[in-house]
mmCIF file of C-alpha atoms in Angstrom:
data_model
loop_
_atom_site.group_PDB
_atom_site.id
_atom_site.type_symbol
_atom_site.label_atom_id
_atom_site.label_comp_id
_atom_site.label_asym_id
_atom_site.label_seq_id
_atom_site.Cartn_x
_atom_site.Cartn_y
_atom_site.Cartn_z
ATOM 1 C CA UNK A 162 40.253 -25.763 54.096
ATOM 2 C CA UNK A 163 37.863 -28.136 55.876
ATOM 3 C CA UNK A 164 35.260 -27.548 58.579
ATOM 4 C CA UNK A 165 36.234 -29.168 61.882
ATOM 5 C CA UNK A 166 33.578 -30.079 64.462
ATOM 6 C CA UNK A 167 34.785 -30.968 67.955
ATOM 7 C CA UNK A 168 33.118 -33.265 70.492
ATOM 8 C CA UNK A 169 31.271 -30.275 72.013
ATOM 9 C CA UNK A 170 29.698 -29.456 68.635
ATOM 10 C CA UNK A 171 31.784 -26.329 68.015
ATOM 11 C CA UNK A 172 32.738 -25.681 64.396
ATOM 12 C CA UNK A 173 35.550 -23.723 62.759
ATOM 13 C CA UNK A 174 37.346 -23.556 59.396
ATOM 14 C CA UNK A 175 40.617 -25.479 59.541
ATOM 15 C CA UNK A 176 43.449 -24.566 57.170
ATOM 16 C CA UNK A 177 44.933 -27.709 55.623
ATOM 17 C CA UNK A 178 47.285 -28.801 52.845
ATOM 18 C CA UNK A 179 47.818 -32.000 50.835
ATOM 19 C CA UNK A 180 44.132 -32.880 51.140
ATOM 20 C CA UNK A 181 43.591 -36.311 49.594
ATOM 21 C CA UNK A 182 40.362 -38.324 49.307
ATOM 22 C CA UNK A 183 40.512 -42.067 48.550
ATOM 23 C CA UNK A 184 37.299 -43.658 47.273
ATOM 24 C CA UNK A 185 37.210 -47.451 46.830
ATOM 25 C CA UNK A 186 34.410 -49.722 45.712
ATOM 26 C CA UNK A 187 32.580 -51.137 48.766
ATOM 27 C CA UNK A 188 35.159 -49.673 51.147
ATOM 28 C CA UNK A 189 34.951 -46.872 53.700
ATOM 29 C CA UNK A 190 36.051 -43.606 52.079
ATOM 30 C CA UNK A 191 39.248 -42.088 53.539
ATOM 31 C CA UNK A 192 40.440 -38.492 54.012
ATOM 32 C CA UNK A 193 44.060 -37.447 54.594
ATOM 33 C CA UNK A 194 45.481 -33.964 55.109
ATOM 34 C CA UNK A 195 48.134 -31.931 56.917
ATOM 35 C CA UNK A 196 47.522 -28.962 59.212
ATOM 36 C CA UNK A 197 49.817 -26.592 61.159
ATOM 37 C CA UNK A 198 49.208 -24.483 64.290
ATOM 38 C CA UNK A 199 50.109 -21.154 62.684
ATOM 39 C CA UNK A 200 48.478 -18.152 64.459
ATOM 40 C CA UNK A 201 45.515 -17.835 62.064
ATOM 41 C CA UNK A 202 44.830 -21.579 62.450
ATOM 42 C CA UNK A 203 45.399 -21.954 66.187
ATOM 43 C CA UNK A 204 41.775 -22.170 67.384
ATOM 44 C CA UNK A 205 40.673 -24.726 64.781
ATOM 45 C CA UNK A 206 43.950 -26.650 65.172
ATOM 46 C CA UNK A 207 43.240 -27.226 68.873
ATOM 47 C CA UNK A 208 39.830 -28.672 67.946
ATOM 48 C CA UNK A 209 41.531 -31.573 66.134
ATOM 49 C CA UNK A 210 41.145 -34.194 68.838
ATOM 50 C CA UNK A 211 39.590 -37.598 69.451
ATOM 51 C CA UNK A 212 36.111 -37.896 67.861
ATOM 52 C CA UNK A 213 36.519 -34.738 65.731
ATOM 53 C CA UNK A 214 34.574 -34.549 62.461
ATOM 54 C CA UNK A 215 35.758 -32.940 59.220
ATOM 55 C CA UNK A 216 33.552 -31.742 56.372
ATOM 56 C CA UNK A 217 35.067 -31.232 52.906
ATOM 57 C CA UNK A 218 33.302 -28.192 51.354
ATOM 58 C CA UNK A 219 33.719 -29.398 47.752
ATOM 59 C CA UNK A 220 31.753 -32.611 48.364
ATOM 60 C CA UNK A 221 29.898 -32.085 51.648
ATOM 61 C CA UNK A 222 31.205 -35.470 52.795
ATOM 62 C CA UNK A 223 31.817 -35.922 56.540
ATOM 63 C CA UNK A 224 34.704 -37.908 58.045
ATOM 64 C CA UNK A 225 35.630 -38.876 61.609
ATOM 65 C CA UNK A 226 39.240 -38.712 62.777
ATOM 66 C CA UNK A 227 40.952 -42.076 63.244
ATOM 67 C CA UNK A 228 44.638 -41.198 63.466
ATOM 68 C CA UNK A 229 47.061 -38.288 63.678
ATOM 69 C CA UNK A 230 50.850 -38.043 63.609
ATOM 70 C CA UNK A 231 52.662 -34.881 64.653
ATOM 71 C CA UNK A 232 56.102 -33.352 64.303
ATOM 72 C CA UNK A 233 57.792 -30.016 64.937
ATOM 73 C CA UNK A 234 58.077 -27.629 61.991
ATOM 74 C CA UNK A 235 60.433 -24.746 62.832
ATOM 75 C CA UNK A 236 58.457 -22.625 65.330
ATOM 76 C CA UNK A 237 55.220 -24.540 64.793
ATOM 77 C CA UNK A 238 53.798 -28.047 65.029
ATOM 78 C CA UNK A 239 52.356 -30.029 62.146
ATOM 79 C CA UNK A 240 49.788 -32.816 62.215
ATOM 80 C CA UNK A 241 49.116 -35.424 59.538
ATOM 81 C CA UNK A 242 45.498 -36.506 59.954
ATOM 82 C CA UNK A 243 43.594 -39.546 58.687
ATOM 83 C CA UNK A 244 39.805 -39.725 58.912
ATOM 84 C CA UNK A 245 37.152 -42.156 57.638
ATOM 85 C CA UNK A 246 33.699 -41.429 56.232
ATOM 86 C CA UNK A 247 31.171 -41.571 59.066
ATOM 87 C CA UNK A 248 29.728 -44.923 57.997
ATOM 88 C CA UNK A 249 32.681 -46.089 60.103
ATOM 89 C CA UNK A 250 30.544 -45.110 63.125
ATOM 90 C CA UNK A 251 28.641 -48.376 62.613
ATOM 91 C CA UNK A 252 31.688 -49.964 64.224
ATOM 92 C CA UNK A 253 30.693 -48.254 67.481
ATOM 93 C CA UNK A 254 27.256 -49.900 67.659
ATOM 94 C CA UNK A 255 26.898 -53.367 69.182
ATOM 95 C CA UNK A 256 24.000 -55.500 67.928
ATOM 96 C CA UNK A 257 23.129 -57.643 70.935
ATOM 97 C CA UNK A 258 20.335 -59.786 69.460
ATOM 98 C CA UNK A 259 20.368 -62.368 66.657
ATOM 99 C CA UNK A 260 18.294 -63.408 63.645
ATOM 100 C CA UNK A 261 18.457 -66.375 61.280
ATOM 101 C CA UNK A 262 16.604 -68.081 58.447
ATOM 102 C CA UNK A 263 15.223 -66.565 55.264
ATOM 103 C CA UNK A 264 15.721 -62.792 55.437
ATOM 104 C CA UNK A 265 15.221 -59.871 53.083
ATOM 105 C CA UNK A 266 17.875 -57.201 52.614
ATOM 106 C CA UNK A 267 15.506 -54.673 54.186
ATOM 107 C CA UNK A 268 15.013 -56.846 57.274
ATOM 108 C CA UNK A 269 18.754 -57.252 57.799
ATOM 109 C CA UNK A 270 19.418 -53.526 57.320
ATOM 110 C CA UNK A 271 16.696 -52.693 59.880
ATOM 111 C CA UNK A 272 18.264 -55.220 62.241
ATOM 112 C CA UNK A 273 21.726 -53.663 61.864
ATOM 113 C CA UNK A 274 20.800 -49.964 61.948
ATOM 114 C CA UNK A 275 18.170 -50.083 64.724
ATOM 115 C CA UNK A 276 19.112 -47.630 67.460
ATOM 116 C CA UNK A 277 21.521 -45.652 65.252
ATOM 117 C CA UNK A 278 21.205 -42.416 63.269
ATOM 118 C CA UNK A 279 21.800 -44.274 59.993
ATOM 119 C CA UNK A 280 19.157 -44.386 57.264
ATOM 120 C CA UNK A 281 19.229 -46.336 54.021
ATOM 121 C CA UNK A 282 17.623 -46.744 50.608
ATOM 122 C CA UNK A 283 17.490 -50.026 48.648
ATOM 123 C CA UNK A 284 17.401 -49.130 44.950
ATOM 124 C CA UNK A 285 17.100 -52.586 43.331
ATOM 125 C CA UNK A 286 15.211 -55.825 43.828
ATOM 126 C CA UNK A 287 17.544 -58.160 45.722
ATOM 127 C CA UNK A 288 16.661 -61.827 46.419
ATOM 128 C CA UNK A 289 16.300 -62.965 50.025
ATOM 129 C CA UNK A 290 19.165 -64.784 51.702
ATOM 130 C CA UNK A 291 18.815 -67.832 53.944
ATOM 131 C CA UNK A 292 21.054 -67.525 57.014
ATOM 132 C CA UNK A 293 21.473 -71.082 58.266
ATOM 133 C CA UNK A 294 23.438 -69.786 61.259
ATOM 134 C CA UNK A 295 22.412 -66.948 63.525
ATOM 135 C CA UNK A 296 23.808 -63.506 62.767
ATOM 136 C CA UNK A 297 24.195 -60.769 65.356
ATOM 137 C CA UNK A 298 25.901 -60.301 68.711
ATOM 138 C CA UNK A 299 28.549 -58.320 66.886
ATOM 139 C CA UNK A 300 29.386 -54.759 65.907
ATOM 140 C CA UNK A 301 27.176 -53.302 63.209
ATOM 141 C CA UNK A 302 29.975 -52.559 60.726
ATOM 142 C CA UNK A 303 31.132 -56.186 60.772
ATOM 143 C CA UNK A 304 27.539 -57.316 60.239
ATOM 144 C CA UNK A 305 27.117 -54.801 57.422
ATOM 145 C CA UNK A 306 30.188 -56.116 55.593
ATOM 146 C CA UNK A 307 29.512 -59.810 56.185
ATOM 147 C CA UNK A 308 25.715 -60.129 56.374
ATOM 148 C CA UNK A 309 24.805 -57.441 53.843
ATOM 149 C CA UNK A 310 27.617 -56.811 51.357
ATOM 150 C CA UNK A 311 28.909 -60.392 51.184
ATOM 151 C CA UNK A 312 25.710 -62.361 51.821
ATOM 152 C CA UNK A 313 23.444 -60.395 49.461
ATOM 153 C CA UNK A 314 26.191 -59.501 46.970
ATOM 154 C CA UNK A 315 25.293 -55.806 46.873
ATOM 155 C CA UNK A 316 27.294 -52.601 46.527
ATOM 156 C CA UNK A 317 26.852 -49.337 48.394
ATOM 157 C CA UNK A 318 27.611 -45.651 48.532
ATOM 158 C CA UNK A 319 27.441 -43.543 51.682
ATOM 159 C CA UNK A 320 26.723 -39.853 52.068
ATOM 160 C CA UNK A 321 26.858 -38.685 55.649
ATOM 161 C CA UNK A 322 24.708 -41.076 57.673
ATOM 162 C CA UNK A 323 22.672 -42.294 54.699
ATOM 163 C CA UNK A 324 23.519 -45.543 52.880
ATOM 164 C CA UNK A 325 22.390 -46.320 49.318
ATOM 165 C CA UNK A 326 22.348 -50.005 48.329
ATOM 166 C CA UNK A 327 22.425 -51.333 44.755
ATOM 167 C CA UNK A 328 22.933 -54.625 42.983
ATOM 168 C CA UNK A 329 25.755 -52.816 41.221
ATOM 169 C CA UNK A 330 26.714 -49.155 41.272
ATOM 170 C CA UNK A 331 27.887 -47.284 38.217
ATOM 171 C CA UNK A 332 26.868 -47.359 34.568
ATOM 172 C CA UNK A 333 28.157 -48.688 31.246
ATOM 173 C CA UNK A 334 29.940 -46.688 28.502
ATOM 174 C CA UNK A 335 30.667 -43.859 30.927
ATOM 175 C CA UNK A 336 34.100 -42.916 29.590
ATOM 176 C CA UNK A 337 36.762 -43.426 26.940
ATOM 177 C CA UNK A 338 40.315 -42.706 28.092
ATOM 178 C CA UNK A 339 43.180 -42.598 25.605
ATOM 179 C CA UNK A 340 46.799 -42.869 26.693
ATOM 180 C CA UNK A 341 48.814 -39.729 25.943
ATOM 181 C CA UNK A 342 45.593 -37.726 25.611
ATOM 182 C CA UNK A 343 43.257 -37.980 28.604
ATOM 183 C CA UNK A 344 45.942 -40.022 30.401
ATOM 184 C CA UNK A 345 49.545 -38.913 30.822
ATOM 185 C CA UNK A 346 50.695 -42.107 32.547
ATOM 186 C CA UNK A 347 49.275 -45.629 32.724
ATOM 187 C CA UNK A 348 50.623 -48.342 35.013
ATOM 188 C CA UNK A 349 49.520 -51.896 35.697
ATOM 189 C CA UNK A 350 49.933 -54.448 38.465
ATOM 190 C CA UNK A 351 49.113 -58.150 38.438
ATOM 191 C CA UNK A 352 48.584 -60.683 41.220
ATOM 192 C CA UNK A 353 48.601 -64.298 40.023
ATOM 193 C CA UNK A 354 48.082 -65.978 43.410
ATOM 194 C CA UNK A 355 44.229 -65.938 43.333
ATOM 195 C CA UNK A 356 44.011 -68.141 40.219
ATOM 196 C CA UNK A 357 42.017 -71.338 40.834
ATOM 197 C CA UNK A 358 40.524 -73.439 38.035
ATOM 198 C CA UNK A 359 38.848 -76.369 39.841
ATOM 199 C CA UNK A 360 36.302 -76.386 42.644
ATOM 200 C CA UNK A 361 34.542 -79.165 44.564
ATOM 201 C CA UNK A 362 31.303 -78.350 46.352
ATOM 202 C CA UNK A 363 28.850 -79.916 48.753
ATOM 203 C CA UNK A 364 25.150 -79.125 49.118
ATOM 204 C CA UNK A 365 22.976 -79.283 52.257
ATOM 205 C CA UNK A 366 23.564 -82.077 54.751
ATOM 206 C CA UNK A 367 21.079 -84.952 54.955
ATOM 207 C CA UNK A 368 19.895 -87.009 57.929
ATOM 208 C CA UNK A 369 23.021 -89.173 57.693
ATOM 209 C CA UNK A 370 25.257 -86.099 58.195
ATOM 210 C CA UNK A 371 26.458 -86.407 54.614
ATOM 211 C CA UNK A 372 25.801 -83.942 51.779
ATOM 212 C CA UNK A 373 22.667 -84.687 49.744
ATOM 213 C CA UNK A 374 24.599 -83.947 46.551
ATOM 214 C CA UNK A 375 28.080 -82.881 45.498
ATOM 215 C CA UNK A 376 29.548 -81.361 42.369
ATOM 216 C CA UNK A 377 32.809 -80.627 40.606
ATOM 217 C CA UNK A 378 33.465 -77.756 38.246
ATOM 218 C CA UNK A 379 36.557 -77.131 36.132
ATOM 219 C CA UNK A 380 36.997 -73.762 34.476
ATOM 220 C CA UNK A 381 37.773 -73.605 30.723
ATOM 221 C CA UNK A 382 40.799 -71.569 31.756
ATOM 222 C CA UNK A 383 42.385 -74.760 33.085
ATOM 223 C CA UNK A 384 43.598 -75.222 29.496
ATOM 224 C CA UNK A 385 45.715 -72.117 30.047
ATOM 225 C CA UNK A 386 46.749 -72.298 33.696
ATOM 226 C CA UNK A 387 46.352 -76.008 34.449
ATOM 227 C CA UNK A 388 44.106 -77.562 37.095
ATOM 228 C CA UNK A 389 44.465 -75.569 40.326
ATOM 229 C CA UNK A 390 42.229 -76.575 43.251
ATOM 230 C CA UNK A 391 40.496 -74.135 45.553
ATOM 231 C CA UNK A 392 38.954 -74.784 48.974
ATOM 232 C CA UNK A 393 35.863 -76.970 49.369
ATOM 233 C CA UNK A 394 32.700 -74.975 48.736
ATOM 234 C CA UNK A 395 29.745 -75.604 51.058
ATOM 235 C CA UNK A 396 26.244 -74.243 50.505
ATOM 236 C CA UNK A 397 23.312 -75.374 52.628
ATOM 237 C CA UNK A 398 20.932 -73.263 50.521
ATOM 238 C CA UNK A 399 21.647 -74.956 47.162
ATOM 239 C CA UNK A 400 18.415 -76.393 45.719
ATOM 240 C CA UNK A 401 20.025 -79.068 43.547
ATOM 241 C CA UNK A 402 23.278 -79.995 41.836
ATOM 242 C CA UNK A 403 22.840 -77.474 39.003
ATOM 243 C CA UNK A 404 22.157 -74.689 41.489
ATOM 244 C CA UNK A 405 25.276 -75.707 43.413
ATOM 245 C CA UNK A 406 27.398 -75.661 40.246
ATOM 246 C CA UNK A 407 26.143 -72.195 39.301
ATOM 247 C CA UNK A 408 27.068 -70.894 42.744
ATOM 248 C CA UNK A 409 30.465 -72.584 42.526
ATOM 249 C CA UNK A 410 31.123 -70.910 39.170
ATOM 250 C CA UNK A 411 30.310 -67.527 40.674
ATOM 251 C CA UNK A 412 32.611 -68.227 43.610
ATOM 252 C CA UNK A 413 35.603 -69.448 41.594
ATOM 253 C CA UNK A 414 38.353 -66.938 40.800
ATOM 254 C CA UNK A 415 39.928 -68.277 37.609
ATOM 255 C CA UNK A 416 41.810 -65.185 36.421
ATOM 256 C CA UNK A 417 44.694 -63.145 37.795
ATOM 257 C CA UNK A 418 43.926 -59.846 39.460
ATOM 258 C CA UNK A 419 45.120 -57.211 36.981
ATOM 259 C CA UNK A 420 44.603 -53.531 37.675
ATOM 260 C CA UNK A 421 45.480 -50.413 35.709
ATOM 261 C CA UNK A 422 46.152 -47.063 37.360
ATOM 262 C CA UNK A 423 45.876 -43.903 35.276
ATOM 263 C CA UNK A 424 47.014 -40.384 36.079
ATOM 264 C CA UNK A 425 44.548 -38.129 34.317
ATOM 265 C CA UNK A 426 45.545 -34.925 32.554
ATOM 266 C CA UNK A 427 44.051 -31.794 34.062
ATOM 267 C CA UNK A 428 42.607 -29.911 31.105
ATOM 268 C CA UNK A 429 43.167 -26.163 31.069
ATOM 269 C CA UNK A 430 39.683 -25.280 29.844
ATOM 270 C CA UNK A 431 36.817 -25.944 32.213
ATOM 271 C CA UNK A 432 34.504 -26.651 29.280
ATOM 272 C CA UNK A 433 36.781 -29.203 27.600
ATOM 273 C CA UNK A 434 34.535 -31.673 25.773
ATOM 274 C CA UNK A 435 36.513 -34.665 27.121
ATOM 275 C CA UNK A 436 35.590 -33.674 30.677
ATOM 276 C CA UNK A 437 31.898 -33.623 29.725
ATOM 277 C CA UNK A 438 31.975 -36.992 27.965
ATOM 278 C CA UNK A 439 33.897 -38.868 30.660
ATOM 279 C CA UNK A 440 31.984 -39.640 33.851
ATOM 280 C CA UNK A 441 34.444 -40.527 36.606
ATOM 281 C CA UNK A 442 31.992 -41.992 39.115
ATOM 282 C CA UNK A 443 33.105 -44.958 41.203
ATOM 283 C CA UNK A 444 31.844 -48.224 39.707
ATOM 284 C CA UNK A 445 31.408 -46.840 36.194
ATOM 285 C CA UNK A 446 32.467 -48.906 33.168
ATOM 286 C CA UNK A 447 34.234 -47.537 30.114
ATOM 287 C CA UNK A 448 37.070 -48.092 27.680
ATOM 288 C CA UNK A 449 40.802 -47.501 28.096
ATOM 289 C CA UNK A 450 43.070 -47.469 25.064
ATOM 290 C CA UNK A 451 46.860 -47.392 25.216
ATOM 291 C CA UNK A 452 49.771 -47.304 22.779
ATOM 292 C CA UNK A 453 50.788 -50.748 24.083
ATOM 293 C CA UNK A 454 47.676 -52.385 22.625
ATOM 294 C CA UNK A 455 45.244 -52.209 25.541
ATOM 295 C CA UNK A 456 41.706 -51.588 24.275
ATOM 296 C CA UNK A 457 39.336 -53.032 26.847
ATOM 297 C CA UNK A 458 36.262 -52.268 28.892
ATOM 298 C CA UNK A 459 37.358 -51.659 32.477
ATOM 299 C CA UNK A 460 35.618 -50.586 35.676
ATOM 300 C CA UNK A 461 36.607 -47.809 38.059
ATOM 301 C CA UNK A 462 37.299 -49.424 41.440
ATOM 302 C CA UNK A 463 39.244 -46.595 43.081
ATOM 303 C CA UNK A 464 39.531 -42.836 42.694
ATOM 304 C CA UNK A 465 42.170 -40.673 44.385
ATOM 305 C CA UNK A 466 41.030 -37.056 44.470
ATOM 306 C CA UNK A 467 42.896 -33.872 45.378
ATOM 307 C CA UNK A 468 40.012 -31.364 45.361
ATOM 308 C CA UNK A 469 42.079 -28.519 46.843
ATOM 309 C CA UNK A 470 45.432 -29.221 45.160
ATOM 310 C CA UNK A 471 45.495 -27.657 41.688
ATOM 311 C CA UNK A 472 48.971 -29.055 40.996
ATOM 312 C CA UNK A 473 47.883 -32.677 41.537
ATOM 313 C CA UNK A 474 45.878 -34.692 39.026
ATOM 314 C CA UNK A 475 43.258 -37.245 39.962
ATOM 315 C CA UNK A 476 44.280 -40.898 39.835
ATOM 316 C CA UNK A 477 41.868 -43.602 38.695
ATOM 317 C CA UNK A 478 42.348 -47.338 39.243
ATOM 318 C CA UNK A 479 40.604 -49.784 36.925
ATOM 319 C CA UNK A 480 40.093 -53.462 37.658
ATOM 320 C CA UNK A 481 39.774 -56.325 37.247
ATOM 321 C CA UNK A 482 41.013 -56.753 33.678
ATOM 322 C CA UNK A 483 40.170 -60.319 32.622
ATOM 323 C CA UNK A 484 42.443 -62.075 30.174
ATOM 324 C CA UNK A 485 40.750 -63.822 27.253
ATOM 325 C CA UNK A 486 42.020 -67.446 27.374
ATOM 326 C CA UNK A 487 41.707 -67.975 23.605
ATOM 327 C CA UNK A 488 43.582 -64.760 22.891
ATOM 328 C CA UNK A 489 46.185 -65.625 25.517
ATOM 329 C CA UNK A 490 46.852 -69.019 23.894
ATOM 330 C CA UNK A 491 47.013 -67.394 20.452
ATOM 331 C CA UNK A 492 49.511 -64.829 21.741
ATOM 332 C CA UNK A 493 51.613 -67.533 23.393
ATOM 333 C CA UNK A 494 51.652 -69.605 20.189
ATOM 334 C CA UNK A 495 52.567 -66.519 18.182
ATOM 335 C CA UNK A 496 55.386 -65.750 20.615
ATOM 336 C CA UNK A 497 56.505 -69.384 20.411
ATOM 337 C CA UNK A 498 56.669 -69.235 16.607
ATOM 338 C CA UNK A 499 58.576 -65.960 16.692
ATOM 339 C CA UNK A 500 60.964 -67.323 19.319
ATOM 340 C CA UNK A 501 61.571 -70.424 17.180
ATOM 341 C CA UNK A 502 62.546 -68.191 14.238
ATOM 342 C CA UNK A 503 64.910 -66.173 16.436
ATOM 343 C CA UNK A 504 66.499 -69.315 17.898
ATOM 344 C CA UNK A 505 66.933 -70.755 14.403
ATOM 345 C CA UNK A 506 68.620 -67.532 13.319
ATOM 346 C CA UNK A 507 70.940 -67.608 16.321
ATOM 347 C CA UNK A 508 71.842 -71.228 15.612
ATOM 348 C CA UNK A 509 72.710 -70.376 11.998
ATOM 349 C CA UNK A 510 74.838 -67.509 13.242
ATOM 350 C CA UNK A 511 76.655 -69.796 15.674
ATOM 351 C CA UNK A 512 77.342 -72.291 12.856
ATOM 352 C CA UNK A 513 78.891 -69.524 10.748
ATOM 353 C CA UNK A 514 81.114 -68.449 13.631
ATOM 354 C CA UNK A 515 82.258 -72.038 14.207
ATOM 355 C CA UNK A 516 83.112 -72.424 10.517
ATOM 356 C CA UNK A 517 85.116 -69.192 10.561
ATOM 357 C CA UNK A 518 86.979 -70.223 13.696
ATOM 358 C CA UNK A 519 87.771 -73.594 12.136
ATOM 359 C CA UNK A 520 89.322 -71.748 9.167
ATOM 360 C CA UNK A 521 91.267 -69.479 11.488
ATOM 361 C CA UNK A 522 89.461 -66.387 10.235
ATOM 362 C CA UNK A 523 88.114 -63.604 12.457
ATOM 363 C CA UNK A 524 85.496 -61.305 10.963
ATOM 364 C CA UNK A 525 85.658 -57.615 11.917
ATOM 365 C CA UNK A 526 83.810 -54.510 10.794
ATOM 366 C CA UNK A 527 86.347 -53.540 8.123
ATOM 367 C CA UNK A 528 86.819 -57.001 6.596
ATOM 368 C CA UNK A 529 88.715 -60.093 7.690
ATOM 369 C CA UNK A 530 92.134 -60.919 9.062
ATOM 370 C CA UNK A 531 93.812 -64.105 7.914
ATOM 371 C CA UNK A 532 96.009 -65.530 10.625
#
């Protein structure tokens, strides 16, 4: 059940099934569910229209409808609904003016949220950012993602119309998950296309329209993956060559994107000690150990919750797992040595077969047959 609020402000409890909440780091939270116009649900069902809001009782979080798909279901009609957390409403607000130059995070947030119902809290000290080009004349959500999240390098959580901003959300040593104990299935996926090991950068432009200084940086991981160029990096705010190199290092993605997804066991006892020790908040860091040798600190970047489905377990996605280049090389060399032994063994076996064939002898399980 969720509470539906229509565009007139009327509220009613809406009977739903398959309620699913997807929480991702620095992404707008998503709600999905199914509802049917059975007699006891008819009034609330008809309130599911454009601009409707849904409140999930278990969390108090509020979502605005973005999409629905319907189909007949015997004598009734069923809707599959998707809604986004109301921070999405920033997309409806146009910022008509512009600002530029050295700006604080607070100044930019005031600029973006002026004239809206949104409030915010900045929890950490965040350095100012110098906007060499004007920002504004755009929708507030785009400005929030580009001029706040990307420019200042911060992370956020949203609760209703309030936004909390941090340098980094989550905490260290928040959980220890063990495969076949807390976890009943563990899967991984890897994307190797982002790997880049060399970057060339240019600092601010001088009077001659040329950069005042340039720099090259090659990642140590080039010894593993080779030299792979990325796009030219430009930064008009770099103070000197060393500052430019440090920013280039931070910008370079020199590892594959490897994520682990875990289906968590639902413990029968509400007071199970594992549930108390493991804090499943988005952004938290902890350790995951598997029977396949994984024993690493990972970060929660996505949580799939089913707060009203007792038969469905929560799913947690961890990323990004960073390969240790030295360990990778050691593993490759170890595999190479083992492969060499296996190849040598196969070659010896082939020589024996050739000798037997030359003698006209075929070896079988029960002995040999002399032709």
